[in-house]
mmCIF file of C-alpha atoms in Angstrom:
data_model
loop_
_atom_site.group_PDB
_atom_site.id
_atom_site.type_symbol
_atom_site.label_atom_id
_atom_site.label_comp_id
_atom_site.label_asym_id
_atom_site.label_seq_id
_atom_site.Cartn_x
_atom_site.Cartn_y
_atom_site.Cartn_z
ATOM 1 C CA MET A 164 -0.299 -0.196 -0.067
ATOM 2 C CA SER A 165 1.543 3.835 -1.133
ATOM 3 C CA ALA A 166 2.226 6.020 1.715
ATOM 4 C CA PHE A 167 0.624 8.594 -0.464
ATOM 5 C CA SER A 168 -2.611 8.772 -1.825
ATOM 6 C CA ILE A 169 -3.492 10.434 -5.192
ATOM 7 C CA GLN A 170 -6.275 12.617 -3.169
ATOM 8 C CA GLU A 171 -3.670 14.443 -1.554
ATOM 9 C CA THR A 172 -2.632 17.437 -2.301
ATOM 10 C CA VAL A 173 1.021 18.485 -3.554
ATOM 11 C CA GLY A 174 1.478 20.938 -0.977
ATOM 12 C CA GLU A 175 0.254 18.280 1.769
ATOM 13 C CA VAL A 176 2.688 16.031 0.137
ATOM 14 C CA VAL A 177 5.685 18.010 0.316
ATOM 15 C CA ALA A 178 5.251 19.625 3.605
ATOM 16 C CA ARG A 179 5.549 15.784 4.631
ATOM 17 C CA GLN A 180 8.336 15.369 2.139
ATOM 18 C CA PRO A 181 10.061 18.150 2.123
ATOM 19 C CA ALA A 182 13.084 16.437 -0.342
ATOM 20 C CA LEU A 183 9.892 15.322 -2.857
ATOM 21 C CA VAL A 184 11.011 19.067 -3.956
ATOM 22 C CA ARG A 185 13.239 17.982 -6.474
ATOM 23 C CA LEU A 186 10.906 15.353 -7.649
ATOM 24 C CA PHE A 187 7.855 18.216 -8.624
ATOM 25 C CA GLU A 188 10.371 20.360 -9.665
ATOM 26 C CA ALA A 189 11.832 17.725 -12.757
ATOM 27 C CA ALA A 190 8.310 16.734 -13.843
ATOM 28 C CA HIS A 191 7.182 20.846 -14.042
ATOM 29 C CA ILE A 192 4.382 20.408 -11.219
ATOM 30 C CA ASP A 193 4.010 23.634 -9.058
ATOM 31 C CA PHE A 194 4.103 22.898 -5.500
ATOM 32 C CA CYS A 195 4.217 26.294 -4.507
ATOM 33 C CA CYS A 196 1.117 28.395 -5.648
ATOM 34 C CA GLY A 197 -0.388 25.249 -7.235
ATOM 35 C CA GLY A 198 0.015 23.044 -4.177
ATOM 36 C CA LYS A 199 -3.566 22.853 -3.444
ATOM 37 C CA LYS A 200 -4.095 20.813 -6.293
ATOM 38 C CA THR A 201 -4.639 17.019 -5.828
ATOM 39 C CA LEU A 202 -2.195 14.320 -6.734
ATOM 40 C CA ALA A 203 -4.962 13.154 -9.300
ATOM 41 C CA GLU A 204 -5.284 16.750 -10.782
ATOM 42 C CA VAL A 205 -1.923 17.262 -11.670
ATOM 43 C CA CYS A 206 -1.238 13.545 -13.459
ATOM 44 C CA GLN A 207 -4.214 14.811 -15.290
ATOM 45 C CA GLU A 208 -2.681 17.881 -16.035
ATOM 46 C CA LYS A 209 0.771 16.188 -17.192
ATOM 47 C CA GLY A 210 -0.294 13.432 -18.590
ATOM 48 C CA LEU A 211 1.159 10.913 -15.892
ATOM 49 C CA GLU A 212 -0.372 7.896 -15.002
ATOM 50 C CA PRO A 213 -1.193 8.086 -11.131
ATOM 51 C CA GLN A 214 -0.226 4.622 -9.689
ATOM 52 C CA ALA A 215 3.234 4.823 -11.911
ATOM 53 C CA PHE A 216 3.705 8.661 -10.484
ATOM 54 C CA LEU A 217 2.814 7.027 -6.940
ATOM 55 C CA ALA A 218 5.414 4.649 -7.098
ATOM 56 C CA THR A 219 7.949 7.526 -8.085
ATOM 57 C CA LEU A 220 7.103 9.354 -5.215
ATOM 58 C CA GLU A 221 7.962 6.167 -2.966
ATOM 59 C CA GLU A 222 10.935 5.815 -4.747
ATOM 60 C CA ALA A 223 11.814 9.235 -4.572
ATOM 61 C CA ALA A 224 10.921 9.502 -0.873
ATOM 62 C CA ALA A 225 13.030 5.949 0.155
ATOM 63 C CA ALA A 226 16.032 7.734 -1.786
ATOM 64 C CA SER A 227 15.891 10.806 0.330
ATOM 65 C CA ARG A 228 15.710 9.100 3.598
ATOM 66 C CA GLY A 229 18.912 10.588 5.568
ATOM 67 C CA GLU A 230 18.988 13.803 3.892
ATOM 68 C CA THR A 231 19.177 16.932 6.177
ATOM 69 C CA VAL A 232 16.192 18.976 4.830
ATOM 70 C CA VAL A 233 14.243 21.595 6.709
ATOM 71 C CA ASP A 234 11.042 20.576 8.037
ATOM 72 C CA ALA A 235 8.631 23.269 8.193
ATOM 73 C CA ALA A 236 5.696 21.629 9.646
ATOM 74 C CA ALA A 237 7.794 20.407 12.518
ATOM 75 C CA MET A 238 8.400 24.092 13.443
ATOM 76 C CA SER A 239 6.179 26.321 15.524
ATOM 77 C CA LEU A 240 4.292 29.112 14.016
ATOM 78 C CA THR A 241 7.240 31.652 15.522
ATOM 79 C CA GLU A 242 9.799 29.380 14.776
ATOM 80 C CA LEU A 243 8.843 29.044 10.812
ATOM 81 C CA ALA A 244 7.964 32.971 11.057
ATOM 82 C CA ASN A 245 11.609 33.751 12.110
ATOM 83 C CA HIS A 246 12.894 30.644 9.709
ATOM 84 C CA ILE A 247 11.412 32.244 6.685
ATOM 85 C CA GLU A 248 12.561 35.831 7.435
ATOM 86 C CA ALA A 249 16.249 34.424 8.387
ATOM 87 C CA THR A 250 16.458 32.657 4.955
ATOM 88 C CA HIS A 251 14.186 33.296 2.215
ATOM 89 C CA HIS A 252 13.213 36.848 2.623
ATOM 90 C CA ALA A 253 17.060 37.440 3.826
ATOM 91 C CA TYR A 254 17.757 35.601 0.268
ATOM 92 C CA LEU A 255 15.690 38.161 -1.772
ATOM 93 C CA ARG A 256 17.246 41.250 -0.262
ATOM 94 C CA ASP A 257 20.670 39.978 -1.003
ATOM 95 C CA GLU A 258 19.762 38.430 -4.759
ATOM 96 C CA LEU A 259 17.463 41.042 -6.049
ATOM 97 C CA PRO A 260 19.383 43.932 -6.428
ATOM 98 C CA ARG A 261 22.221 41.651 -7.826
ATOM 99 C CA LEU A 262 19.753 40.728 -10.364
ATOM 100 C CA ASN A 263 18.300 43.830 -10.795
ATOM 101 C CA MET A 264 22.006 44.707 -11.777
ATOM 102 C CA LEU A 265 22.511 41.847 -14.012
ATOM 103 C CA THR A 266 19.212 42.052 -16.277
ATOM 104 C CA GLN A 267 20.152 45.740 -16.499
ATOM 105 C CA ARG A 268 22.985 44.760 -18.265
ATOM 106 C CA VAL A 269 22.020 42.239 -20.195
ATOM 107 C CA ALA A 270 18.899 44.200 -21.507
ATOM 108 C CA SER A 271 21.377 46.902 -22.428
ATOM 109 C CA VAL A 272 24.368 45.001 -24.216
ATOM 110 C CA HIS A 273 21.871 42.023 -25.712
ATOM 111 C CA GLY A 274 18.423 43.444 -25.818
ATOM 112 C CA GLY A 275 19.414 44.192 -29.830
ATOM 113 C CA ASP A 276 19.978 40.721 -30.633
ATOM 114 C CA ASP A 277 16.804 39.305 -28.725
ATOM 115 C CA THR A 278 13.987 41.888 -27.746
ATOM 116 C CA ARG A 279 12.826 39.654 -25.230
ATOM 117 C CA LEU A 280 15.639 40.473 -23.032
ATOM 118 C CA ARG A 281 14.136 44.118 -22.420
ATOM 119 C CA ASP A 282 10.518 42.169 -21.899
ATOM 120 C CA LEU A 283 12.422 40.154 -19.034
ATOM 121 C CA ARG A 284 14.313 43.323 -17.360
ATOM 122 C CA GLU A 285 10.654 44.600 -17.322
ATOM 123 C CA THR A 286 8.860 41.723 -16.011
ATOM 124 C CA PHE A 287 11.532 41.029 -13.213
ATOM 125 C CA LEU A 288 11.690 45.003 -12.279
ATOM 126 C CA ALA A 289 7.791 44.378 -11.561
ATOM 127 C CA MET A 290 8.446 41.789 -9.730
ATOM 128 C CA ALA A 291 11.282 42.864 -7.657
ATOM 129 C CA ASP A 292 8.883 45.981 -6.612
ATOM 130 C CA GLU A 293 6.122 43.706 -5.597
ATOM 131 C CA PHE A 294 8.511 41.037 -3.729
ATOM 132 C CA THR A 295 9.965 44.304 -1.541
ATOM 133 C CA ARG A 296 6.445 45.325 -0.738
ATOM 134 C CA HIS A 297 5.178 42.030 -0.263
ATOM 135 C CA LEU A 298 8.225 41.265 2.841
ATOM 136 C CA MET A 299 7.630 44.420 4.227
ATOM 137 C CA LYS A 300 3.662 43.537 4.971
ATOM 138 C CA GLU A 301 4.730 39.925 5.984
ATOM 139 C CA GLU A 302 7.747 41.186 8.367
ATOM 140 C CA GLN A 303 5.309 44.370 9.670
ATOM 141 C CA ILE A 304 1.969 43.108 10.000
ATOM 142 C CA LEU A 305 0.989 39.171 9.262
ATOM 143 C CA PHE A 306 3.800 37.566 10.993
ATOM 144 C CA PRO A 307 3.262 39.512 14.342
ATOM 145 C CA MET A 308 -0.120 38.715 14.076
ATOM 146 C CA ILE A 309 0.652 35.044 13.807
ATOM 147 C CA ARG A 310 3.240 34.871 16.491
ATOM 148 C CA ALA A 311 0.088 36.720 18.808
ATOM 149 C CA LEU A 312 -1.562 34.055 17.768
ATOM 150 C CA GLU A 313 0.607 31.327 18.961
ATOM 151 C CA ALA A 314 1.831 33.157 22.449
ATOM 152 C CA SER A 315 -2.115 33.651 23.295
ATOM 153 C CA ASN A 316 -4.459 31.787 25.000
ATOM 154 C CA GLY A 317 -7.340 33.401 24.195
ATOM 155 C CA PRO A 318 -8.960 35.008 20.881
ATOM 156 C CA GLN A 319 -7.175 37.765 19.568
ATOM 157 C CA SER A 320 -8.651 41.040 17.922
ATOM 158 C CA PHE A 321 -6.772 42.642 15.252
ATOM 159 C CA HIS A 322 -6.948 46.036 13.270
ATOM 160 C CA CYS A 323 -7.922 43.910 9.648
ATOM 161 C CA GLY A 324 -10.210 41.320 11.454
ATOM 162 C CA SER A 325 -9.391 37.498 10.967
ATOM 163 C CA ILE A 326 -5.821 36.773 9.997
ATOM 164 C CA ALA A 327 -7.740 35.316 6.801
ATOM 165 C CA ASN A 328 -7.867 38.567 4.935
ATOM 166 C CA PRO A 329 -4.145 39.479 5.195
ATOM 167 C CA ILE A 330 -3.689 35.836 4.381
ATOM 168 C CA ARG A 331 -5.638 35.775 0.885
ATOM 169 C CA GLN A 332 -4.045 38.813 -0.168
ATOM 170 C CA MET A 333 -0.508 37.563 0.504
ATOM 171 C CA GLU A 334 -1.894 33.902 -1.543
ATOM 172 C CA VAL A 335 -2.444 36.576 -4.096
ATOM 173 C CA GLU A 336 0.660 38.242 -4.450
ATOM 174 C CA HIS A 337 2.332 35.069 -4.510
ATOM 175 C CA HIS A 338 0.058 33.900 -7.680
ATOM 176 C CA ASP A 339 1.430 37.178 -9.094
ATOM 177 C CA ALA A 340 5.254 36.312 -8.306
ATOM 178 C CA GLY A 341 4.736 32.639 -9.510
ATOM 179 C CA ALA A 342 3.116 33.922 -13.298
ATOM 180 C CA ALA A 343 6.022 36.958 -13.252
ATOM 181 C CA LEU A 344 8.516 33.643 -12.694
ATOM 182 C CA GLU A 345 6.499 31.533 -15.357
ATOM 183 C CA ARG A 346 7.054 34.488 -17.820
ATOM 184 C CA MET A 347 10.680 34.910 -17.209
ATOM 185 C CA ARG A 348 11.318 31.151 -17.691
ATOM 186 C CA THR A 349 9.500 31.470 -20.782
ATOM 187 C CA LEU A 350 11.281 34.134 -22.383
ATOM 188 C CA THR A 351 14.340 32.632 -21.647
ATOM 189 C CA ASP A 352 13.645 29.691 -22.902
ATOM 190 C CA GLU A 353 13.572 27.555 -19.650
ATOM 191 C CA TYR A 354 17.097 29.350 -18.672
ATOM 192 C CA THR A 355 18.795 28.000 -21.680
ATOM 193 C CA ALA A 356 21.788 30.248 -22.674
ATOM 194 C CA PRO A 357 22.495 31.218 -26.507
ATOM 195 C CA THR A 358 26.101 30.115 -28.052
ATOM 196 C CA TRP A 359 26.899 33.407 -27.963
ATOM 197 C CA ALA A 360 25.831 34.150 -24.320
ATOM 198 C CA CYS A 361 28.400 36.057 -22.694
ATOM 199 C CA ASN A 362 29.300 35.067 -19.115
ATOM 200 C CA THR A 363 27.282 37.870 -17.200
ATOM 201 C CA TYR A 364 24.329 36.592 -19.507
ATOM 202 C CA ARG A 365 24.733 33.054 -18.241
ATOM 203 C CA ALA A 366 25.234 34.437 -14.421
ATOM 204 C CA MET A 367 21.546 35.921 -15.100
ATOM 205 C CA LEU A 368 20.205 32.863 -15.871
ATOM 206 C CA ASP A 369 21.738 30.735 -13.586
ATOM 207 C CA SER A 370 20.730 33.759 -10.795
ATOM 208 C CA LEU A 371 17.245 33.606 -12.078
ATOM 209 C CA ALA A 372 16.961 29.411 -12.347
ATOM 210 C CA ASN A 373 17.422 29.715 -8.298
ATOM 211 C CA LEU A 374 15.413 32.734 -8.043
ATOM 212 C CA GLU A 375 12.823 30.474 -8.976
ATOM 213 C CA ARG A 376 13.406 27.495 -7.210
ATOM 214 C CA ASP A 377 13.639 29.269 -3.631
ATOM 215 C CA THR A 378 10.719 31.055 -4.317
ATOM 216 C CA HIS A 379 8.879 28.081 -4.990
ATOM 217 C CA ILE A 380 10.250 27.021 -1.633
ATOM 218 C CA HIS A 381 9.555 30.049 0.224
ATOM 219 C CA VAL A 382 5.906 30.119 -0.955
ATOM 220 C CA HIS A 383 5.328 26.230 -0.395
ATOM 221 C CA LYS A 384 6.329 27.219 3.540
ATOM 222 C CA GLU A 385 3.729 30.298 3.817
ATOM 223 C CA ASP A 386 0.690 28.229 1.627
ATOM 224 C CA SER A 387 0.875 25.144 2.416
ATOM 225 C CA VAL A 388 2.007 25.066 6.285
ATOM 226 C CA LEU A 389 2.388 28.546 7.889
ATOM 227 C CA TYR A 390 -0.785 30.187 6.830
ATOM 228 C CA PRO A 391 -3.125 27.130 7.187
ATOM 229 C CA ARG A 392 -1.545 26.690 10.598
ATOM 230 C CA ALA A 393 -2.183 30.079 11.311
ATOM 231 C CA LEU A 394 -5.445 30.198 10.348
ATOM 232 C CA LYS A 395 -6.518 26.827 12.516
ATOM 233 C CA ARG A 396 -4.559 28.409 15.441
ATOM 234 C CA GLU A 397 -7.199 31.562 15.146
ATOM 235 C CA ALA A 398 -10.187 28.939 15.097
ATOM 236 C CA GLU A 399 -8.895 26.995 18.142
ATOM 237 C CA LEU A 400 -8.624 30.252 20.085
ATOM 238 C CA ALA A 401 -12.576 31.536 19.125
ATOM 239 C CA GLU A 402 -13.924 28.016 19.779
ATOM 240 C CA GLY A 403 -11.973 28.103 23.103
ATOM 241 C CA ALA A 404 -13.656 31.186 23.952
ATOM 242 C CA HIS A 405 -16.972 30.000 23.132
ATOM 243 C CA ALA A 406 -16.806 26.471 24.817
#
């Protein structure tokens, strides 16, 4: 009997077995913004035979045992919020300025050879601006609310009402970031360098591919682990007040 069910969502599987991220990436299955889809749904979309895919998951899970992988599901709400800030938010604050320089230089020098590089530059700038405001909203508004819920013994009153409201907005912004990353992947032929690409061009593609991978893991930790547990905690505190 398989340890996985075809009715489990992709997000639930990755939350339980974080090392399986590589398998979903290789199959081009979205495990962050698309993490709410069931395995049955993604198999149908990708033309995969469900039982064969479950067997592949089993093999990958067995092979990954012993690997050191961050287990977001084992962290407390506060620990996970702190971890996301210290790793993924810090990564973005280091990498976005560097990619700003790389995309500007490549578009300026090679935009005449491939006009898609100018589109890539504009897509990156819009996404980076959105990311900057998104991080601020999480760090100054949503994450403090989540920490307060965990520390509280009773219902919390927030200026925005339920914590579901800012979470809903963050999920919309995650979806927008995912669409921007997908567009950049398309514009770069899946981060494939043309034969004439210089080293700066190749460094840009490598950095964009890493940005996509980190963002997928980052969004998975929030949409499939942190936010559902914060919503559950808020509901439990409300129920306790009415018991």
